[in-house]
Amino acid sequence: MMTPTQTLFINIASYRDPELIPTLRDMIATARHPQNLRIAVCWQHDDENVTLFTEAGMTQTGSETLGDESVWRFLWHGAQITIVPVHYYRSRGACWARFIAERFFSDEDFTLQIDSHCRFTEHWDHSMIEMLNGLKILSARPVLSTYPPAYDPLEEAIEKRGEFASRLIFREFSKEGLPMLSSTPLNSESPVRGSYLAGGFIFAEGSFVKDVANDPNIFFAGEEIAMAARAYTHGYDIYTPHKILLWHYYGRRKENKVWGDHNGEAKTSGEVELAWWERDAISKKRIRTLFGLEDQPVDLGIYTLGNVRSLYQFERSAGIDFKRRAVLPEVIDNTKRSVFLPDEWPDDVEWAQRLTSPFVKSLQLKKTDTDAAIATASWWYLGVYSSTNRLMNEKKFSQAEMTTAIAASSQETFSLKVDFSTSGTEHPAVARLCPFDDLSGWGAVVEQTW
C-alpha cells in the first residue's frame, strides 16, 4: 500500500488538448493521497495563458525560467503541479514533450507516465502501488503497462466506460521493420507478464525515469517497442494489470494533432523547423539503430540498450527476430503470446526453423483499373509475389466482396486487406489482381507494388 510519505511523479505530455484540465481534476479527485502527487506537464499550447489553470481552481505558487523554458508552479487540492508552457510550433513530438516533463523528476518513489486524456479509478494511486509491490516476489524491477480501456468525455458516467482489461500483443511489422502493437482482452486473477510497453500508461518505481529516460528525438511511432527493449535490457520486467486502473480517450478525431499542424505549409512559412515526417524519419533511424537494423547507424547517446540483459534475450523473450522480420508462430496464432520464459527459448537452429514472417497490408487500388470488369467478373484473383517472382500468397475475392470494397470508399481508390504469414526470408514485392469471367476467362492484370 502507499504510505503517507511515499511520493509519485507523474509525467504528462499534452498537445493542444482540451482534456488536460479534466484529466488533472479527475486524477487528483480520485487519488487516495493527492498530497503525494508531483505532476509535471509539457503543455503544448496555442495561447500561453496562466488563467486556464487558475480559473480551474489551482493556486499559483511560483514561476521561473529554466534555460529556454518558462515554468509555472501550482498547488491543487494538495497536489504539486509543474506546467512547462511551449507553443505547439516548437513541439518535436510526444517523446520530446515527455522528456521535457521528466526533467522535473526529483527522486520520487514511483513514476507514472500517461497522456493528457485519461480518467482514473477510485484510489488508483494506492491500487497501482499495491499491485506493483505485490509483484516484488516475482521480479526485482516490475513495471505495469498496457493500453487502458476507453472512455468518451461526452459520456462521463463511469458505467459508460470500457469494462475489460487488455494485454499488448504483436500486430505487424512496419515498413521500417519495427514491431507495431495491438491489444486483446485479458481475463486473469493477477497481473500477467508481457514484453511490451504502452507509452500512454507506464507505472514503475522512480528509478525507471533515470534508467529508461524518454529519447527526445523519437517522434511517435516505434516509441513503445524501443522503450520496451530498453526497459528489458535494463533489468525491468513488464506486467499487464489484471484489473482496470485508468481509462484512455482514443480516436480524438476532432482534436488537433502534431502531424496536422507540422505540415509542409508550416515548414515553408517558417513556423516549424521540420515537417512531422522529417522528424519521423529521424526517429525511425534511431529506433532501427537501437535494434541493429540501420546500415548507417546514428549515435544514440544515453538512449541505448542497458547492460543487464541483451537484445538477443529480449528477442527470445518476445518471440521476435528483428533482422529476419519474423516471429515465433505463437506470437500471431490464436494464443497471441507476448512473452516466452528462458526455459522455453528455442536454440538458434530451432529458432530459425520455427520463425514465420507475418505480412499485413491494405492495398490501395484505383477504381478506374477495375471499372471495365467489375460488372462481368465472376470472381477475382489476388497473388502476392516476391522480387524473384515466387508466389507467396494467393486469395480469391468474390464479386460481392469486391463490390463492397469499392462501394465503401468515397475516394478514387479503394483498399483490399491482405494478411498472411510465410516461412523463409523473402519479402513481398508486388501484388497482382486479376478478374475471371466464367465465359471469357481472365481479364487484365492490375499490378500494385507491395
CSV table of C-alpha atoms in Angstrom, one decimal:
chain,number,residue,atom,x,y,z
A,1,MET,CA,0.0,0.0,0.0
A,2,MET,CA,1.0,3.6,-0.4
A,3,THR,CA,2.4,5.2,2.8
A,4,PRO,CA,1.6,8.8,3.7
A,5,THR,CA,5.2,9.8,2.8
A,6,GLN,CA,5.7,8.0,-0.5
A,7,THR,CA,5.7,10.3,-3.5
A,8,LEU,CA,4.6,9.7,-7.0
A,9,PHE,CA,6.0,11.6,-10.1
A,10,ILE,CA,3.5,11.9,-13.0
A,11,ASN,CA,4.8,12.8,-16.5
A,12,ILE,CA,2.1,14.2,-18.9
A,13,ALA,CA,2.6,15.3,-22.5
A,14,SER,CA,-0.3,17.5,-23.6
A,15,TYR,CA,-0.7,18.7,-27.2
A,16,ARG,CA,-3.4,21.3,-27.6
A,17,ASP,CA,-5.7,19.0,-25.6
A,18,PRO,CA,-8.9,20.3,-24.1
A,19,GLU,CA,-8.9,17.2,-21.9
A,20,LEU,CA,-5.9,18.3,-19.9
A,21,ILE,CA,-7.8,20.1,-17.1
A,22,PRO,CA,-10.5,17.4,-16.8
A,23,THR,CA,-7.7,14.8,-16.6
A,24,LEU,CA,-5.8,16.6,-13.8
A,25,ARG,CA,-9.1,17.2,-12.0
A,26,ASP,CA,-10.1,13.6,-12.1
A,27,MET,CA,-6.6,12.3,-11.2
A,28,ILE,CA,-6.5,14.4,-8.1
A,29,ALA,CA,-10.1,13.8,-7.0
A,30,THR,CA,-9.8,10.1,-7.2
A,31,ALA,CA,-6.3,9.7,-5.6
A,32,ARG,CA,-6.1,8.4,-2.1
A,33,HIS,CA,-3.1,10.6,-1.3
A,34,PRO,CA,-3.3,13.7,-3.6
A,35,GLN,CA,-0.7,15.5,-1.4
A,36,ASN,CA,1.9,13.0,-2.6
A,37,LEU,CA,1.4,13.7,-6.3
A,38,ARG,CA,4.2,15.6,-8.1
A,39,ILE,CA,2.7,16.3,-11.6
A,40,ALA,CA,4.8,17.7,-14.5
A,41,VAL,CA,3.1,18.7,-17.7
A,42,CYS,CA,4.7,19.8,-21.0
A,43,TRP,CA,1.8,21.9,-22.2
A,44,GLN,CA,2.0,22.5,-25.9
A,45,HIS,CA,-0.5,25.3,-26.4
A,46,ASP,CA,-1.7,27.9,-28.9
A,47,ASP,CA,-2.2,30.6,-26.3
A,48,GLU,CA,0.0,30.9,-23.3
A,49,ASN,CA,-2.4,32.0,-20.6
A,50,VAL,CA,-2.0,31.1,-17.0
A,51,THR,CA,-5.7,31.7,-16.3
A,52,LEU,CA,-6.5,28.3,-17.9
A,53,PHE,CA,-5.1,26.8,-14.7
A,54,THR,CA,-6.0,29.4,-12.1
A,55,GLU,CA,-9.6,29.6,-13.2
A,56,ALA,CA,-9.8,25.8,-12.8
A,57,GLY,CA,-9.0,26.4,-9.1
A,58,MET,CA,-5.2,26.0,-9.0
A,59,THR,CA,-3.2,28.3,-6.7
A,60,GLN,CA,0.0,29.5,-8.4
A,61,THR,CA,2.9,29.2,-6.0
A,62,GLY,CA,5.7,30.4,-8.2
A,63,SER,CA,7.2,30.8,-11.7
A,64,GLU,CA,10.7,30.7,-13.0
A,65,THR,CA,12.8,30.3,-16.2
A,66,LEU,CA,14.9,27.3,-16.8
A,67,GLY,CA,17.0,27.5,-19.9
A,68,ASP,CA,14.7,28.4,-22.7
A,69,GLU,CA,11.5,27.3,-20.9
A,70,SER,CA,9.1,29.1,-18.6
A,71,VAL,CA,8.0,27.1,-15.6
A,72,TRP,CA,4.8,27.6,-13.6
A,73,ARG,CA,4.2,26.0,-10.2
A,74,PHE,CA,0.7,25.3,-8.8
A,75,LEU,CA,-0.9,23.7,-5.8
A,76,TRP,CA,-4.3,22.0,-6.3
A,77,HIS,CA,-6.0,20.1,-3.5
A,78,GLY,CA,-2.6,19.2,-2.1
A,79,ALA,CA,-1.0,18.0,-5.4
A,80,GLN,CA,2.0,19.9,-6.7
A,81,ILE,CA,1.8,20.7,-10.4
A,82,THR,CA,4.5,22.0,-12.7
A,83,ILE,CA,3.5,23.3,-16.1
A,84,VAL,CA,6.0,24.0,-18.8
A,85,PRO,CA,4.2,26.1,-21.5
A,86,VAL,CA,5.5,25.6,-25.0
A,87,HIS,CA,3.9,26.9,-28.2
A,88,TYR,CA,2.8,24.0,-30.3
A,89,TYR,CA,5.0,25.0,-33.2
A,90,ARG,CA,8.0,24.4,-31.0
A,91,SER,CA,7.0,20.8,-30.3
A,92,ARG,CA,9.2,17.9,-31.5
A,93,GLY,CA,6.7,15.1,-30.8
A,94,ALA,CA,5.4,13.1,-27.9
A,95,CYS,CA,8.7,11.7,-26.6
A,96,TRP,CA,10.2,15.2,-26.7
A,97,ALA,CA,7.3,16.5,-24.6
A,98,ARG,CA,7.7,13.6,-22.1
A,99,PHE,CA,11.5,14.4,-22.0
A,100,ILE,CA,10.7,18.0,-21.1
A,101,ALA,CA,8.3,16.9,-18.3
A,102,GLU,CA,10.5,14.2,-16.8
A,103,ARG,CA,13.3,16.8,-16.2
A,104,PHE,CA,11.4,17.7,-13.1
A,105,PHE,CA,11.7,14.3,-11.6
A,106,SER,CA,13.1,14.7,-8.1
A,107,ASP,CA,13.8,11.1,-6.9
A,108,GLU,CA,10.1,10.4,-6.2
A,109,ASP,CA,9.4,6.9,-5.0
A,110,PHE,CA,7.2,6.0,-8.0
A,111,THR,CA,6.6,7.3,-11.5
A,112,LEU,CA,3.6,7.3,-13.8
A,113,GLN,CA,3.6,8.2,-17.5
A,114,ILE,CA,0.3,9.0,-19.1
A,115,ASP,CA,-1.3,11.1,-21.8
A,116,SER,CA,-3.4,14.1,-21.1
A,117,HIS,CA,-6.7,12.4,-21.8
A,118,CYS,CA,-7.4,9.9,-19.0
A,119,ARG,CA,-9.8,9.1,-16.3
A,120,PHE,CA,-9.0,7.1,-13.1
A,121,THR,CA,-10.4,4.5,-10.8
A,122,GLU,CA,-11.0,5.4,-7.2
A,123,HIS,CA,-7.8,5.4,-5.2
A,124,TRP,CA,-5.8,4.5,-8.3
A,125,ASP,CA,-2.5,5.6,-6.7
A,126,HIS,CA,-3.0,3.1,-3.9
A,127,SER,CA,-4.0,0.3,-6.3
A,128,MET,CA,-1.0,0.8,-8.6
A,129,ILE,CA,1.5,0.8,-5.8
A,130,GLU,CA,-0.1,-2.2,-4.1
A,131,MET,CA,-0.1,-4.1,-7.4
A,132,LEU,CA,3.5,-3.2,-8.2
A,133,ASN,CA,4.7,-4.1,-4.7
A,134,GLY,CA,2.9,-7.4,-4.9
A,135,LEU,CA,5.0,-8.3,-8.0
A,136,LYS,CA,8.2,-7.9,-6.0
A,137,ILE,CA,8.1,-11.6,-5.1
A,138,LEU,CA,8.4,-12.3,-8.9
A,139,SER,CA,10.6,-9.5,-10.1
A,140,ALA,CA,13.1,-7.1,-8.6
A,141,ARG,CA,12.1,-4.4,-11.1
A,142,PRO,CA,8.4,-4.8,-12.2
A,143,VAL,CA,6.6,-2.3,-14.5
A,144,LEU,CA,2.9,-2.0,-15.1
A,145,SER,CA,1.8,-1.1,-18.6
A,146,THR,CA,-0.9,-1.7,-21.1
A,147,TYR,CA,-3.5,0.1,-23.3
A,148,PRO,CA,-6.2,1.2,-20.8
A,149,PRO,CA,-9.8,0.7,-21.8
A,150,ALA,CA,-11.7,3.6,-23.4
A,151,TYR,CA,-13.7,6.5,-22.2
A,152,ASP,CA,-15.6,9.2,-24.0
A,153,PRO,CA,-15.6,12.7,-22.4
A,154,LEU,CA,-19.1,13.2,-23.7
A,155,GLU,CA,-20.2,10.2,-21.6
A,156,GLU,CA,-18.7,10.9,-18.1
A,157,ALA,CA,-20.8,8.2,-16.3
A,158,ILE,CA,-18.4,5.5,-15.1
A,159,GLU,CA,-20.7,2.8,-16.4
A,160,LYS,CA,-20.3,4.1,-19.9
A,161,ARG,CA,-16.5,3.4,-19.9
A,162,GLY,CA,-14.7,0.4,-21.1
A,163,GLU,CA,-15.2,-2.6,-18.8
A,164,PHE,CA,-12.4,-5.0,-19.6
A,165,ALA,CA,-8.6,-5.1,-19.1
A,166,SER,CA,-6.4,-5.9,-22.1
A,167,ARG,CA,-2.8,-7.0,-22.8
A,168,LEU,CA,-0.5,-5.9,-25.5
A,169,ILE,CA,0.3,-8.1,-28.4
A,170,PHE,CA,2.3,-8.0,-31.7
A,171,ARG,CA,0.3,-6.8,-34.7
A,172,GLU,CA,2.6,-6.5,-37.6
A,173,PHE,CA,6.0,-5.1,-38.8
A,174,SER,CA,6.0,-1.6,-40.1
A,175,LYS,CA,7.7,-0.9,-43.5
A,176,GLU,CA,10.8,0.0,-41.5
A,177,GLY,CA,10.8,-3.4,-39.9
A,178,LEU,CA,9.6,-2.2,-36.4
A,179,PRO,CA,7.0,-4.3,-34.5
A,180,MET,CA,3.7,-2.5,-34.1
A,181,LEU,CA,1.4,-3.4,-31.3
A,182,SER,CA,-2.3,-4.0,-30.7
A,183,SER,CA,-4.2,-5.5,-27.7
A,184,THR,CA,-6.5,-8.3,-26.8
A,185,PRO,CA,-8.9,-8.8,-23.8
A,186,LEU,CA,-7.3,-10.2,-20.6
A,187,ASN,CA,-9.1,-12.3,-18.1
A,188,SER,CA,-6.8,-13.1,-15.2
A,189,GLU,CA,-6.8,-13.1,-11.4
A,190,SER,CA,-3.3,-11.5,-11.2
A,191,PRO,CA,-1.0,-9.4,-13.3
A,192,VAL,CA,0.3,-11.1,-16.4
A,193,ARG,CA,3.9,-11.0,-17.7
A,194,GLY,CA,4.4,-9.4,-21.1
A,195,SER,CA,7.1,-7.9,-23.4
A,196,TYR,CA,5.7,-4.6,-24.5
A,197,LEU,CA,5.1,-1.1,-23.1
A,198,ALA,CA,2.3,1.4,-23.8
A,199,GLY,CA,3.6,5.0,-24.0
A,200,GLY,CA,0.2,6.2,-22.6
A,201,PHE,CA,0.5,4.2,-19.3
A,202,ILE,CA,3.7,3.2,-17.6
A,203,PHE,CA,3.9,2.8,-13.9
A,204,ALA,CA,7.2,1.8,-12.1
A,205,GLU,CA,9.5,2.7,-9.3
A,206,GLY,CA,11.1,6.1,-9.7
A,207,SER,CA,14.4,4.7,-10.9
A,208,PHE,CA,12.7,3.9,-14.2
A,209,VAL,CA,12.8,7.6,-15.1
A,210,LYS,CA,16.6,7.7,-15.0
A,211,ASP,CA,17.2,4.2,-16.4
A,212,VAL,CA,14.8,4.4,-19.3
A,213,ALA,CA,14.6,8.1,-19.9
A,214,ASN,CA,12.5,9.3,-22.9
A,215,ASP,CA,14.6,9.9,-26.1
A,216,PRO,CA,13.6,13.4,-27.2
A,217,ASN,CA,14.5,12.5,-30.8
A,218,ILE,CA,11.8,9.8,-31.1
A,219,PHE,CA,8.8,11.4,-32.7
A,220,PHE,CA,5.9,8.9,-32.1
A,221,ALA,CA,5.7,5.6,-34.0
A,222,GLY,CA,8.1,3.0,-32.7
A,223,GLU,CA,8.4,4.6,-29.3
A,224,GLU,CA,6.7,1.7,-27.5
A,225,ILE,CA,8.9,-1.2,-28.8
A,226,ALA,CA,12.0,0.9,-28.3
A,227,MET,CA,11.1,1.7,-24.7
A,228,ALA,CA,10.2,-2.0,-24.1
A,229,ALA,CA,13.6,-3.2,-25.3
A,230,ARG,CA,15.4,-0.6,-23.3
A,231,ALA,CA,13.4,-1.4,-20.1
A,232,TYR,CA,14.1,-5.2,-20.5
A,233,THR,CA,17.8,-4.8,-21.1
A,234,HIS,CA,18.0,-2.5,-18.0
A,235,GLY,CA,16.5,-5.4,-16.0
A,236,TYR,CA,12.8,-4.4,-15.8
A,237,ASP,CA,10.1,-6.9,-16.2
A,238,ILE,CA,6.8,-5.8,-17.7
A,239,TYR,CA,3.4,-6.9,-16.4
A,240,THR,CA,-0.1,-6.3,-17.6
A,241,PRO,CA,-2.5,-5.2,-14.8
A,242,HIS,CA,-5.3,-7.7,-14.4
A,243,LYS,CA,-7.8,-5.0,-13.4
A,244,ILE,CA,-8.7,-1.5,-14.7
A,245,LEU,CA,-6.7,1.3,-13.1
A,246,LEU,CA,-7.5,4.1,-15.6
A,247,TRP,CA,-9.2,4.8,-18.9
A,248,HIS,CA,-7.9,6.5,-22.1
A,249,TYR,CA,-9.7,8.6,-24.7
A,250,TYR,CA,-8.9,7.0,-28.1
A,251,GLY,CA,-9.5,8.4,-31.6
A,252,ARG,CA,-9.8,12.1,-30.8
A,253,ARG,CA,-10.6,12.7,-34.4
A,254,LYS,CA,-11.7,16.3,-33.9
A,255,GLU,CA,-8.7,17.3,-31.8
A,256,ASN,CA,-5.5,18.9,-33.0
A,257,LYS,CA,-2.6,16.6,-33.8
A,258,VAL,CA,1.1,17.5,-34.3
A,259,TRP,CA,1.1,15.9,-37.7
A,260,GLY,CA,-1.8,18.1,-38.8
A,261,ASP,CA,0.0,21.3,-37.6
A,262,HIS,CA,3.6,20.5,-38.5
A,263,ASN,CA,2.9,20.1,-42.2
A,264,GLY,CA,4.7,21.2,-45.4
A,265,GLU,CA,2.9,24.6,-45.4
A,266,ALA,CA,4.0,25.3,-41.8
A,267,LYS,CA,7.6,24.5,-42.7
A,268,THR,CA,7.5,26.6,-45.9
A,269,SER,CA,6.2,29.6,-43.9
A,270,GLY,CA,8.9,29.1,-41.3
A,271,GLU,CA,6.6,28.3,-38.4
A,272,VAL,CA,8.3,24.9,-37.9
A,273,GLU,CA,11.9,23.9,-38.4
A,274,LEU,CA,11.0,20.4,-39.7
A,275,ALA,CA,7.8,18.9,-41.0
A,276,TRP,CA,6.4,16.0,-39.0
A,277,TRP,CA,7.5,13.3,-41.5
A,278,GLU,CA,11.1,14.6,-41.3
A,279,ARG,CA,11.2,14.2,-37.6
A,280,ASP,CA,9.5,10.8,-38.0
A,281,ALA,CA,12.3,9.7,-40.4
A,282,ILE,CA,15.0,10.8,-37.9
A,283,SER,CA,13.1,9.0,-35.2
A,284,LYS,CA,12.8,5.7,-37.0
A,285,LYS,CA,16.5,5.8,-38.0
A,286,ARG,CA,17.3,6.0,-34.3
A,287,ILE,CA,15.0,3.1,-33.5
A,288,ARG,CA,16.4,1.0,-36.3
A,289,THR,CA,19.9,1.7,-34.9
A,290,LEU,CA,18.8,0.5,-31.5
A,291,PHE,CA,17.8,-2.8,-33.0
A,292,GLY,CA,20.9,-3.2,-35.2
A,293,LEU,CA,18.9,-2.7,-38.4
A,294,GLU,CA,20.3,0.5,-39.7
A,295,ASP,CA,23.0,0.5,-42.4
A,296,GLN,CA,24.2,3.9,-41.3
A,297,PRO,CA,23.7,3.8,-37.5
A,298,VAL,CA,23.4,7.1,-35.5
A,299,ASP,CA,24.8,8.0,-32.1
A,300,LEU,CA,22.0,7.2,-29.6
A,301,GLY,CA,23.9,8.8,-26.6
A,302,ILE,CA,22.3,7.7,-23.3
A,303,TYR,CA,19.2,6.4,-25.0
A,304,THR,CA,20.5,3.0,-25.8
A,305,LEU,CA,20.1,-0.6,-24.5
A,306,GLY,CA,21.0,-1.5,-21.0
A,307,ASN,CA,23.7,-4.0,-20.0
A,308,VAL,CA,21.7,-6.1,-17.5
A,309,ARG,CA,20.2,-8.2,-20.3
A,310,SER,CA,20.9,-8.4,-24.1
A,311,LEU,CA,18.9,-7.6,-27.2
A,312,TYR,CA,19.3,-11.3,-28.0
A,313,GLN,CA,17.5,-12.1,-24.8
A,314,PHE,CA,14.8,-9.6,-25.5
A,315,GLU,CA,14.1,-11.1,-28.9
A,316,ARG,CA,13.9,-14.6,-27.4
A,317,SER,CA,11.6,-13.4,-24.6
A,318,ALA,CA,9.2,-11.6,-27.0
A,319,GLY,CA,9.5,-14.2,-29.8
A,320,ILE,CA,10.6,-11.6,-32.3
A,321,ASP,CA,13.6,-11.7,-34.7
A,322,PHE,CA,14.2,-8.1,-35.8
A,323,LYS,CA,16.7,-8.7,-38.6
A,324,ARG,CA,14.7,-11.5,-40.1
A,325,ARG,CA,11.5,-9.5,-39.6
A,326,ALA,CA,9.9,-12.7,-38.3
A,327,VAL,CA,8.2,-14.1,-35.1
A,328,LEU,CA,7.5,-17.4,-33.5
A,329,PRO,CA,4.2,-18.9,-34.6
A,330,GLU,CA,2.6,-18.5,-31.1
A,331,VAL,CA,3.0,-14.7,-31.4
A,332,ILE,CA,0.4,-14.5,-34.2
A,333,ASP,CA,-1.7,-17.6,-33.8
A,334,ASN,CA,-4.8,-17.8,-31.7
A,335,THR,CA,-2.8,-17.7,-28.4
A,336,LYS,CA,-1.0,-14.5,-29.4
A,337,ARG,CA,1.7,-15.0,-26.8
A,338,SER,CA,3.7,-11.9,-25.9
A,339,VAL,CA,6.3,-13.5,-23.6
A,340,PHE,CA,8.4,-16.6,-23.5
A,341,LEU,CA,10.4,-17.6,-20.4
A,342,PRO,CA,14.1,-18.7,-20.7
A,343,ASP,CA,13.4,-22.4,-20.4
A,344,GLU,CA,11.1,-22.1,-23.4
A,345,TRP,CA,13.6,-20.4,-25.7
A,346,PRO,CA,14.5,-22.5,-28.8
A,347,ASP,CA,18.2,-22.9,-29.5
A,348,ASP,CA,19.5,-21.0,-32.5
A,349,VAL,CA,18.8,-23.7,-35.0
A,350,GLU,CA,15.3,-24.4,-33.9
A,351,TRP,CA,14.7,-20.7,-33.6
A,352,ALA,CA,15.5,-20.1,-37.2
A,353,GLN,CA,13.4,-23.1,-38.3
A,354,ARG,CA,10.3,-22.1,-36.3
A,355,LEU,CA,10.2,-18.4,-37.3
A,356,THR,CA,7.4,-17.2,-39.5
A,357,SER,CA,7.2,-13.8,-41.3
A,358,PRO,CA,3.8,-12.1,-41.0
A,359,PHE,CA,2.7,-9.6,-43.6
A,360,VAL,CA,-0.3,-7.3,-43.3
A,361,LYS,CA,-1.1,-4.6,-45.9
A,362,SER,CA,-4.1,-2.6,-47.2
A,363,LEU,CA,-3.5,-2.4,-50.9
A,364,GLN,CA,-4.7,0.9,-52.4
A,365,LEU,CA,-6.2,0.3,-55.9
A,366,LYS,CA,-7.6,2.7,-58.4
A,367,LYS,CA,-11.3,2.2,-59.1
A,368,THR,CA,-10.7,3.0,-62.8
A,369,ASP,CA,-8.5,-0.1,-63.0
A,370,THR,CA,-11.5,-2.3,-62.2
A,371,ASP,CA,-14.3,-0.4,-63.9
A,372,ALA,CA,-14.2,-2.5,-67.1
A,373,ALA,CA,-14.5,-5.8,-65.3
A,374,ILE,CA,-16.5,-5.1,-62.1
A,375,ALA,CA,-19.8,-5.8,-63.8
A,376,THR,CA,-18.9,-9.0,-65.6
A,377,ALA,CA,-16.3,-10.8,-63.5
A,378,SER,CA,-17.3,-14.0,-61.7
A,379,TRP,CA,-14.5,-13.6,-59.1
A,380,TRP,CA,-11.1,-12.0,-58.6
A,381,TYR,CA,-7.7,-13.5,-58.0
A,382,LEU,CA,-5.0,-11.7,-55.9
A,383,GLY,CA,-1.5,-13.1,-55.9
A,384,VAL,CA,1.5,-11.7,-53.9
A,385,TYR,CA,4.9,-12.3,-55.3
A,386,SER,CA,8.5,-11.9,-54.1
A,387,SER,CA,11.2,-10.0,-56.0
A,388,THR,CA,12.1,-13.3,-57.6
A,389,ASN,CA,8.5,-13.7,-58.8
A,390,ARG,CA,7.8,-16.5,-56.3
A,391,LEU,CA,4.2,-16.8,-55.4
A,392,MET,CA,4.0,-16.1,-51.6
A,393,ASN,CA,0.2,-15.9,-51.1
A,394,GLU,CA,-3.0,-16.1,-53.1
A,395,LYS,CA,-6.5,-15.2,-52.3
A,396,LYS,CA,-9.9,-15.2,-54.1
A,397,PHE,CA,-12.4,-12.4,-53.8
A,398,SER,CA,-16.0,-12.9,-54.7
A,399,GLN,CA,-17.7,-10.4,-56.9
A,400,ALA,CA,-19.8,-9.3,-53.8
A,401,GLU,CA,-16.6,-8.7,-51.8
A,402,MET,CA,-15.1,-6.6,-54.5
A,403,THR,CA,-18.3,-4.6,-55.0
A,404,THR,CA,-18.5,-3.9,-51.2
A,405,ALA,CA,-14.8,-2.8,-51.0
A,406,ILE,CA,-15.3,-0.4,-53.9
A,407,ALA,CA,-18.5,1.0,-52.5
A,408,ALA,CA,-17.0,1.5,-49.1
A,409,SER,CA,-14.7,4.2,-50.4
A,410,SER,CA,-15.8,7.7,-51.5
A,411,GLN,CA,-12.4,8.3,-53.0
A,412,GLU,CA,-10.9,7.4,-56.4
A,413,THR,CA,-9.2,4.5,-54.7
A,414,PHE,CA,-10.3,1.5,-52.6
A,415,SER,CA,-8.5,-0.9,-50.4
A,416,LEU,CA,-8.1,-4.6,-50.1
A,417,LYS,CA,-6.6,-6.0,-47.0
A,418,VAL,CA,-4.0,-8.8,-47.4
A,419,ASP,CA,-2.9,-10.7,-44.3
A,420,PHE,CA,-0.7,-13.8,-44.4
A,421,SER,CA,2.5,-15.3,-42.9
A,422,THR,CA,5.2,-17.4,-44.5
A,423,SER,CA,8.5,-19.1,-43.6
A,424,GLY,CA,11.7,-18.1,-45.3
A,425,THR,CA,13.4,-14.8,-45.7
A,426,GLU,CA,11.8,-13.4,-48.9
A,427,HIS,CA,9.6,-10.3,-48.6
A,428,PRO,CA,6.6,-9.4,-50.8
A,429,ALA,CA,7.5,-7.2,-53.8
A,430,VAL,CA,4.3,-6.9,-55.8
A,431,ALA,CA,0.6,-7.8,-55.7
A,432,ARG,CA,-1.4,-8.7,-58.9
A,433,LEU,CA,-5.1,-8.5,-59.1
A,434,CYS,CA,-7.0,-10.2,-62.0
A,435,PRO,CA,-10.7,-10.7,-62.7
A,436,PHE,CA,-12.0,-14.0,-64.0
A,437,ASP,CA,-15.2,-14.4,-66.1
A,438,ASP,CA,-16.8,-17.8,-66.5
A,439,LEU,CA,-17.5,-17.1,-70.2
A,440,SER,CA,-14.4,-15.1,-71.4
A,441,GLY,CA,-11.7,-16.2,-68.9
A,442,TRP,CA,-9.0,-14.0,-67.4
A,443,GLY,CA,-9.1,-10.2,-67.7
A,444,ALA,CA,-6.5,-7.5,-67.5
A,445,VAL,CA,-4.0,-7.7,-64.6
A,446,VAL,CA,-3.7,-4.8,-62.2
A,447,GLU,CA,-0.3,-4.7,-60.5
A,448,GLN,CA,0.5,-2.9,-57.2
A,449,THR,CA,3.9,-2.5,-55.6
A,450,TRP,CA,3.8,-4.0,-52.1
